[in-house]
Amino acid sequence: METTLSFKLFTATSELPENWDSLTTANIFLSKSYLKILETAAPDNMSCHFIGLFREEKLVGIALSQFLDLSRVNSYGERDNCAKTSIRKFIFKNFSSKVLIIGNNMLTGQNAYEFDSGLPYSDGLVLLKKAAIEIEKKLRKKGTNTHITVFKDFKKEDLHYFRLREFDEFYQFSTQPNMVFTIRDNWKNEADYINALNKKYRDQYKRARKKSEGLTKNKLSLEEIQKQEKTIYDLYYCVAKNAPFNTFYLPENHFSSFKMHLKDNFLFYGYFEGEKMIGFNTLIKNGGAVDTYFLGYDDNCQKEKMLYLNMLYDMICYSINKGFRQIIFARTALEIKSSVGAVPEKMYGFIKHHNSFINLFISRIFGYLEPELAWKERNPFK
């Protein structure tokens, strides 16, 4: 007899099945602890659904969806202000601003779902497509029509799973790559990494470290993060507002909520000049990998102290010392991350516009809305 597959939508972590975390051993970003952060400190223009996939009564898959209202943020930032940007904003607000994502728009990588080994991928994806349609119906009842549905971020080897009739109307796209730093087996400390660099990039390392002399770096506790919350937000916003493209802004309590729920798996480092915090970075331990998360800095100090570059080196040295295999540097500042040894990994997604006529031209529209980015890949190693 054929077993019945179904899904359930949840909006609160208190509603999740007790054994939810049995499927999150490979990915902290689907765990109850992480989902509590989205529940308590998500961006104002984001709402989340947690999706349980079931065979009969057994939980066989878990997933995350995020709905973003991009009309509520200045998506193209403050740096660019030209005619093309104005046209982009108009198109965005009126035709592309209500976006349902199966996955996590705050991270890079496949953080959309985990399936039990007994659930075939095709069955899991078909269920997720049905769940997305149900979420769209729920939003419509509240007066919000979804413009676009997106499944993100997948590696090339995962694409064949989407060759299903249910995804025929979706356009496969690729945006900026995920910058991934792989730690070599023979690197045991900072010196091993420095010795692997060629002369040009060893000199870059020495120059950056010299510029940062006089700064102190401290790992902050939950109480210290809460005490510095306003300063932290100002430093974060200083960086975020200058990004070429934004889909959200974090709320002020975001980092303290992270520390509260992920505890030692979330690391917050403040950079100080005397008593004044001039920058910070954050790391998330996720199995054998470290994910870099948001950072912030005073723009003047960043230039003078080469602060961003020093943060990258600090993240690398920490990860080597602690025995991690990989650093997920995500998809911003590609060239400077390349200069410290990160390598681009192409990521793919699937997108569908809910206006069938517009969907015929989604590949052209997508290319127009995606900001252009030219960068040169570096190889800093001998």
Coordinates of C-alpha atoms in Angstrom, one line a residue:
M1 CA 0.0 0.0 0.0
E2 CA 1.3 3.5 -0.9
T3 CA 2.2 5.7 2.0
T4 CA 0.9 9.2 2.3
L5 CA 3.3 12.2 2.1
S6 CA 2.1 15.5 3.5
F7 CA 3.5 18.8 4.9
K8 CA 2.6 21.1 7.8
L9 CA 3.4 24.8 8.1
F10 CA 4.6 26.3 11.4
T11 CA 5.1 29.9 12.4
A12 CA 6.5 29.4 15.9
T13 CA 9.2 27.1 17.2
S14 CA 7.0 26.0 20.1
E15 CA 4.8 24.3 17.5
L16 CA 7.6 22.2 15.9
P17 CA 7.6 18.4 16.4
E18 CA 9.8 17.3 19.3
N19 CA 12.1 15.4 17.1
W20 CA 12.7 18.3 14.6
D21 CA 16.4 18.6 15.6
S22 CA 17.0 14.9 14.7
L23 CA 17.1 16.1 11.1
T24 CA 19.4 19.1 11.7
T25 CA 22.6 17.3 12.7
A26 CA 24.3 18.4 9.4
N27 CA 23.1 22.0 9.5
I28 CA 22.7 24.4 12.4
F29 CA 20.7 26.8 10.3
L30 CA 17.6 24.6 10.4
S31 CA 17.8 23.8 14.1
K32 CA 15.2 25.0 16.6
S33 CA 17.8 27.2 18.2
Y34 CA 18.5 29.1 15.0
L35 CA 14.8 29.3 14.0
K36 CA 14.2 31.0 17.4
I37 CA 16.4 33.8 16.2
L38 CA 14.2 34.3 13.1
E39 CA 11.2 34.1 15.4
T40 CA 12.5 36.9 17.7
A41 CA 14.9 39.0 15.7
A42 CA 14.2 38.7 12.0
P43 CA 14.2 41.8 9.8
D44 CA 11.0 43.9 9.9
N45 CA 10.2 43.1 6.2
M46 CA 10.6 39.3 6.7
S47 CA 8.1 36.7 7.8
C48 CA 9.1 33.0 8.1
H49 CA 7.4 29.6 7.9
F50 CA 9.0 26.4 9.1
I51 CA 7.9 23.4 7.0
G52 CA 7.6 19.8 8.2
L53 CA 7.4 17.0 5.7
F54 CA 5.7 13.8 6.8
R55 CA 5.3 10.2 5.7
E56 CA 2.2 9.2 7.5
E57 CA 3.0 10.6 11.0
K58 CA 6.8 10.4 10.7
L59 CA 8.8 13.5 10.2
V60 CA 11.0 12.9 7.1
G61 CA 12.0 16.4 6.1
I62 CA 12.3 20.0 7.4
A63 CA 12.6 23.2 5.5
L64 CA 12.6 27.0 5.9
S65 CA 10.7 29.7 3.9
Q66 CA 11.1 33.4 4.1
F67 CA 8.7 36.0 2.7
L68 CA 10.3 39.4 2.0
D69 CA 8.6 42.6 1.2
L70 CA 11.3 44.5 -0.6
S71 CA 9.2 47.6 -1.1
R72 CA 9.9 48.3 2.6
V73 CA 13.6 48.7 2.1
N74 CA 15.9 50.8 -0.1
S75 CA 17.2 47.8 -1.9
Y76 CA 19.8 49.5 -4.0
G77 CA 21.5 51.2 -1.1
E78 CA 22.7 54.8 -0.7
R79 CA 25.9 54.4 -2.8
D80 CA 24.3 54.4 -6.2
N81 CA 21.9 57.1 -7.3
C82 CA 21.4 57.2 -11.0
A83 CA 18.7 56.9 -13.7
K84 CA 19.2 53.2 -14.1
T85 CA 18.9 52.7 -10.3
S86 CA 15.7 54.7 -10.3
I87 CA 14.2 52.5 -13.0
R88 CA 15.3 49.4 -11.2
K89 CA 13.6 50.7 -8.0
F90 CA 10.3 51.4 -9.9
I91 CA 10.3 47.9 -11.5
F92 CA 11.3 46.3 -8.3
K93 CA 8.6 48.0 -6.2
N94 CA 5.7 47.4 -8.6
F95 CA 6.5 44.0 -10.1
S96 CA 9.1 42.1 -8.1
S97 CA 9.1 43.3 -4.4
K98 CA 7.0 40.5 -2.8
V99 CA 9.3 37.5 -2.8
L100 CA 8.8 34.1 -1.3
I101 CA 12.0 32.2 -0.8
I102 CA 12.4 28.5 0.0
G103 CA 15.7 28.8 1.7
N104 CA 17.5 31.5 3.7
N105 CA 18.1 34.9 2.2
M106 CA 20.4 35.9 5.2
L107 CA 23.0 33.2 4.4
T108 CA 24.7 31.7 1.4
G109 CA 24.5 28.0 0.6
Q110 CA 21.9 25.2 0.7
N111 CA 20.1 26.1 3.9
A112 CA 16.7 25.5 2.5
Y113 CA 15.9 21.9 3.7
E114 CA 17.1 18.6 5.0
F115 CA 15.5 15.3 4.0
D116 CA 15.6 12.0 5.8
S117 CA 17.6 9.4 3.9
G118 CA 14.3 7.5 3.2
L119 CA 12.7 10.5 1.5
P120 CA 13.5 10.6 -2.3
Y121 CA 14.7 14.1 -3.3
S122 CA 12.0 14.3 -6.0
D123 CA 9.3 13.6 -3.5
G124 CA 10.7 16.2 -1.1
L125 CA 10.9 18.9 -3.7
V126 CA 7.4 18.3 -5.0
L127 CA 6.2 18.6 -1.4
L128 CA 8.1 21.8 -0.9
K129 CA 6.5 23.2 -4.1
K130 CA 3.1 22.4 -2.7
A131 CA 4.0 24.0 0.6
A132 CA 5.1 27.2 -1.3
I133 CA 1.7 27.3 -3.0
E134 CA 0.0 27.0 0.4
I135 CA 2.1 29.8 1.9
E136 CA 1.2 32.0 -1.1
K137 CA -2.5 31.3 -0.5
K138 CA -2.1 32.2 3.2
L139 CA -0.4 35.5 2.2
R140 CA -3.1 36.3 -0.3
K141 CA -5.8 35.8 2.3
K142 CA -4.0 38.5 4.3
G143 CA -4.0 40.8 1.3
T144 CA -0.5 40.2 0.0
N145 CA 0.1 38.9 -3.5
T146 CA 3.4 37.2 -4.0
H147 CA 5.3 38.4 -7.1
I148 CA 8.1 35.9 -7.2
T149 CA 8.9 32.5 -5.7
V150 CA 12.6 31.4 -5.4
F151 CA 14.3 28.2 -4.4
K152 CA 18.0 29.1 -3.4
D153 CA 21.1 28.3 -3.2
F154 CA 22.2 25.0 -4.8
K155 CA 25.4 23.6 -6.1
K156 CA 25.8 22.4 -9.7
E157 CA 25.6 18.7 -8.7
D158 CA 22.1 19.4 -7.1
L159 CA 20.5 20.8 -10.2
H160 CA 19.4 17.5 -11.7
Y161 CA 17.0 17.0 -8.7
F162 CA 14.9 20.0 -10.1
R163 CA 14.3 18.3 -13.5
L164 CA 10.7 17.8 -12.6
R165 CA 7.4 18.8 -14.3
E166 CA 6.6 20.9 -11.2
F167 CA 9.5 23.1 -11.9
D168 CA 9.1 23.6 -15.6
E169 CA 8.0 27.2 -15.2
F170 CA 11.0 28.1 -13.1
Y171 CA 14.0 29.8 -14.6
Q172 CA 17.4 28.6 -13.5
F173 CA 19.7 31.4 -12.6
S174 CA 23.1 32.1 -11.1
T175 CA 24.2 35.2 -9.2
Q176 CA 27.4 36.1 -7.4
P177 CA 29.4 33.1 -6.2
N178 CA 29.8 31.8 -2.7
M179 CA 33.4 32.5 -1.6
V180 CA 34.7 29.3 0.1
F181 CA 38.0 29.0 1.9
T182 CA 39.3 25.5 2.2
I183 CA 41.8 24.8 5.0
R184 CA 44.6 22.5 4.0
D185 CA 45.3 19.3 6.0
N186 CA 48.9 20.4 6.8
W187 CA 47.9 23.8 8.2
K188 CA 47.9 23.6 12.0
N189 CA 48.4 27.3 12.8
E190 CA 48.7 30.8 11.5
A191 CA 52.4 30.4 10.5
D192 CA 51.5 27.5 8.2
Y193 CA 49.0 29.7 6.3
I194 CA 51.4 32.6 6.0
N195 CA 54.2 30.3 4.7
A196 CA 51.8 29.0 2.0
L197 CA 51.3 32.6 0.6
N198 CA 53.4 33.9 -2.2
K199 CA 55.6 37.0 -1.6
K200 CA 53.1 39.5 -2.8
Y201 CA 50.4 38.3 -0.5
R202 CA 52.7 37.7 2.5
D203 CA 53.7 41.3 2.1
Q204 CA 49.9 42.2 2.1
Y205 CA 49.5 40.2 5.3
K206 CA 52.4 41.9 7.0
R207 CA 51.2 45.4 5.9
A208 CA 47.7 44.8 7.2
R209 CA 48.9 43.5 10.5
K210 CA 51.2 46.5 10.9
K211 CA 48.4 48.9 10.2
S212 CA 46.3 47.3 13.0
E213 CA 48.8 47.8 15.7
G214 CA 47.3 49.5 18.7
L215 CA 43.9 47.9 18.2
T216 CA 42.6 45.3 20.6
K217 CA 40.2 42.4 19.7
N218 CA 37.8 41.1 22.3
K219 CA 35.3 38.2 22.3
L220 CA 32.1 39.6 23.6
S221 CA 29.6 37.8 26.0
L222 CA 25.8 38.2 25.7
E223 CA 25.8 40.9 28.4
E224 CA 28.6 42.8 26.6
I225 CA 26.8 42.6 23.2
Q226 CA 23.6 43.9 24.9
K227 CA 25.5 46.7 26.5
Q228 CA 27.0 47.8 23.2
E229 CA 23.8 47.2 21.1
K230 CA 23.4 50.7 19.8
T231 CA 27.1 51.1 18.8
I232 CA 27.0 47.6 17.1
Y233 CA 24.0 48.5 15.1
D234 CA 25.5 51.8 13.9
L235 CA 28.7 50.0 12.8
Y236 CA 26.6 47.3 11.0
Y237 CA 24.5 50.0 9.3
C238 CA 27.5 51.9 8.2
V239 CA 28.5 48.9 6.0
A240 CA 25.0 47.7 5.0
K241 CA 23.8 51.1 3.6
N242 CA 26.7 51.1 1.2
A243 CA 26.1 47.6 -0.2
P244 CA 25.1 47.6 -3.9
F245 CA 21.9 45.6 -3.1
N246 CA 19.9 45.0 0.1
T247 CA 16.9 42.9 0.7
F248 CA 16.6 43.6 4.4
Y249 CA 18.2 45.4 7.4
L250 CA 18.8 43.6 10.6
P251 CA 16.9 44.8 13.8
E252 CA 19.0 46.2 16.7
N253 CA 18.6 43.1 18.9
H254 CA 19.7 40.6 16.2
F255 CA 23.2 39.9 17.4
S256 CA 22.2 39.6 21.1
S257 CA 19.4 37.2 20.0
F258 CA 22.0 35.1 18.1
K259 CA 24.2 34.9 21.2
M260 CA 21.3 34.1 23.4
H261 CA 20.1 31.1 21.3
L262 CA 23.3 29.8 19.7
K263 CA 25.5 30.4 22.7
D264 CA 29.1 29.1 22.0
N265 CA 28.3 28.3 18.4
F266 CA 28.0 32.1 17.8
L267 CA 31.2 34.2 18.2
F268 CA 31.1 38.0 18.3
Y269 CA 34.5 39.8 18.2
G270 CA 34.7 43.5 18.8
Y271 CA 37.7 45.6 17.6
F272 CA 38.6 48.5 19.9
E273 CA 40.7 51.6 19.7
G274 CA 41.1 52.4 23.4
E275 CA 37.7 52.0 24.9
K276 CA 35.8 52.7 21.6
M277 CA 34.5 49.9 19.5
I278 CA 35.4 50.7 15.9
G279 CA 34.4 47.4 14.3
F280 CA 33.1 43.9 14.8
N281 CA 32.8 40.5 13.0
T282 CA 30.8 37.4 13.7
L283 CA 31.3 33.7 13.1
I284 CA 28.9 30.7 13.3
K285 CA 30.2 27.2 13.9
N286 CA 28.3 24.8 11.7
G287 CA 29.7 21.3 12.0
G288 CA 33.1 21.2 10.3
A289 CA 32.6 24.6 8.7
V290 CA 32.6 28.2 9.9
D291 CA 30.1 30.6 8.4
T292 CA 31.1 34.2 8.4
Y293 CA 28.1 36.4 9.3
F294 CA 27.5 40.1 9.4
L295 CA 30.2 42.6 10.4
G296 CA 30.4 46.3 10.8
Y297 CA 33.1 49.1 11.1
D298 CA 33.7 52.8 11.2
D299 CA 34.5 53.7 7.6
N300 CA 37.4 56.0 8.5
C301 CA 39.0 53.5 10.8
Q302 CA 38.6 50.7 8.2
K303 CA 40.7 52.6 5.7
E304 CA 43.4 53.7 8.1
K305 CA 43.7 50.3 9.9
M306 CA 42.9 48.0 7.0
L307 CA 40.3 46.7 9.4
Y308 CA 38.3 44.5 7.0
L309 CA 41.4 42.7 5.7
N310 CA 42.6 42.1 9.2
M311 CA 39.1 40.6 10.1
L312 CA 39.5 38.2 7.2
Y313 CA 42.9 37.1 8.5
D314 CA 41.6 36.7 12.0
M315 CA 38.7 34.5 10.8
I316 CA 41.2 32.3 8.9
C317 CA 43.6 32.0 11.8
Y318 CA 40.8 31.2 14.2
S319 CA 39.4 28.5 11.9
I320 CA 42.8 26.9 11.4
N321 CA 43.6 26.9 15.1
K322 CA 40.3 25.3 15.9
G323 CA 40.6 22.5 13.3
F324 CA 37.7 23.5 11.0
R325 CA 37.8 22.3 7.4
Q326 CA 36.2 25.2 5.6
I327 CA 35.1 28.9 5.9
I328 CA 32.0 30.0 4.1
F329 CA 32.8 33.6 3.3
A330 CA 29.5 34.2 1.3
R331 CA 29.0 36.5 -1.6
T332 CA 30.2 40.0 -0.9
A333 CA 33.6 41.7 -1.4
L334 CA 34.7 38.9 -3.7
E335 CA 38.0 40.2 -4.8
I336 CA 39.5 40.9 -1.3
K337 CA 38.2 37.5 -0.1
S338 CA 39.9 36.0 -3.2
S339 CA 43.1 37.8 -2.2
V340 CA 43.3 35.9 1.2
G341 CA 42.6 32.5 -0.5
A342 CA 38.9 32.1 -0.9
V343 CA 37.7 30.4 -4.1
P344 CA 34.4 31.2 -5.9
E345 CA 31.8 28.4 -5.9
K346 CA 29.0 29.0 -8.4
M347 CA 25.5 28.8 -6.8
Y348 CA 22.2 28.4 -8.6
G349 CA 18.6 29.0 -7.9
F350 CA 15.2 28.7 -9.5
I351 CA 12.8 31.6 -9.9
K352 CA 9.3 32.0 -11.1
H353 CA 7.2 35.2 -11.5
H354 CA 3.5 34.8 -10.8
N355 CA 2.4 36.9 -13.7
S356 CA 2.7 34.3 -16.5
F357 CA 3.4 37.0 -19.2
I358 CA 6.2 38.6 -17.1
N359 CA 7.5 35.1 -16.4
L360 CA 8.2 34.6 -20.1
F361 CA 10.8 37.3 -19.9
I362 CA 12.1 36.6 -16.4
S363 CA 15.6 35.8 -17.6
R364 CA 15.9 39.3 -19.1
I365 CA 14.3 41.1 -16.2
F366 CA 16.4 39.2 -13.7
G367 CA 19.6 40.2 -15.6
Y368 CA 18.5 43.8 -15.5
L369 CA 17.7 43.9 -11.7
E370 CA 20.8 42.1 -10.7
P371 CA 23.6 44.7 -10.1
E372 CA 26.6 44.4 -12.4
L373 CA 29.8 43.3 -10.7
A374 CA 33.2 43.1 -12.2
W375 CA 36.0 41.6 -10.2
K376 CA 39.3 39.8 -10.7
E377 CA 40.0 36.4 -9.1
R378 CA 43.3 36.2 -7.2
N379 CA 45.5 33.3 -6.2
P380 CA 47.6 34.2 -3.2
F381 CA 49.3 30.9 -2.8
K382 CA 52.7 29.6 -4.0

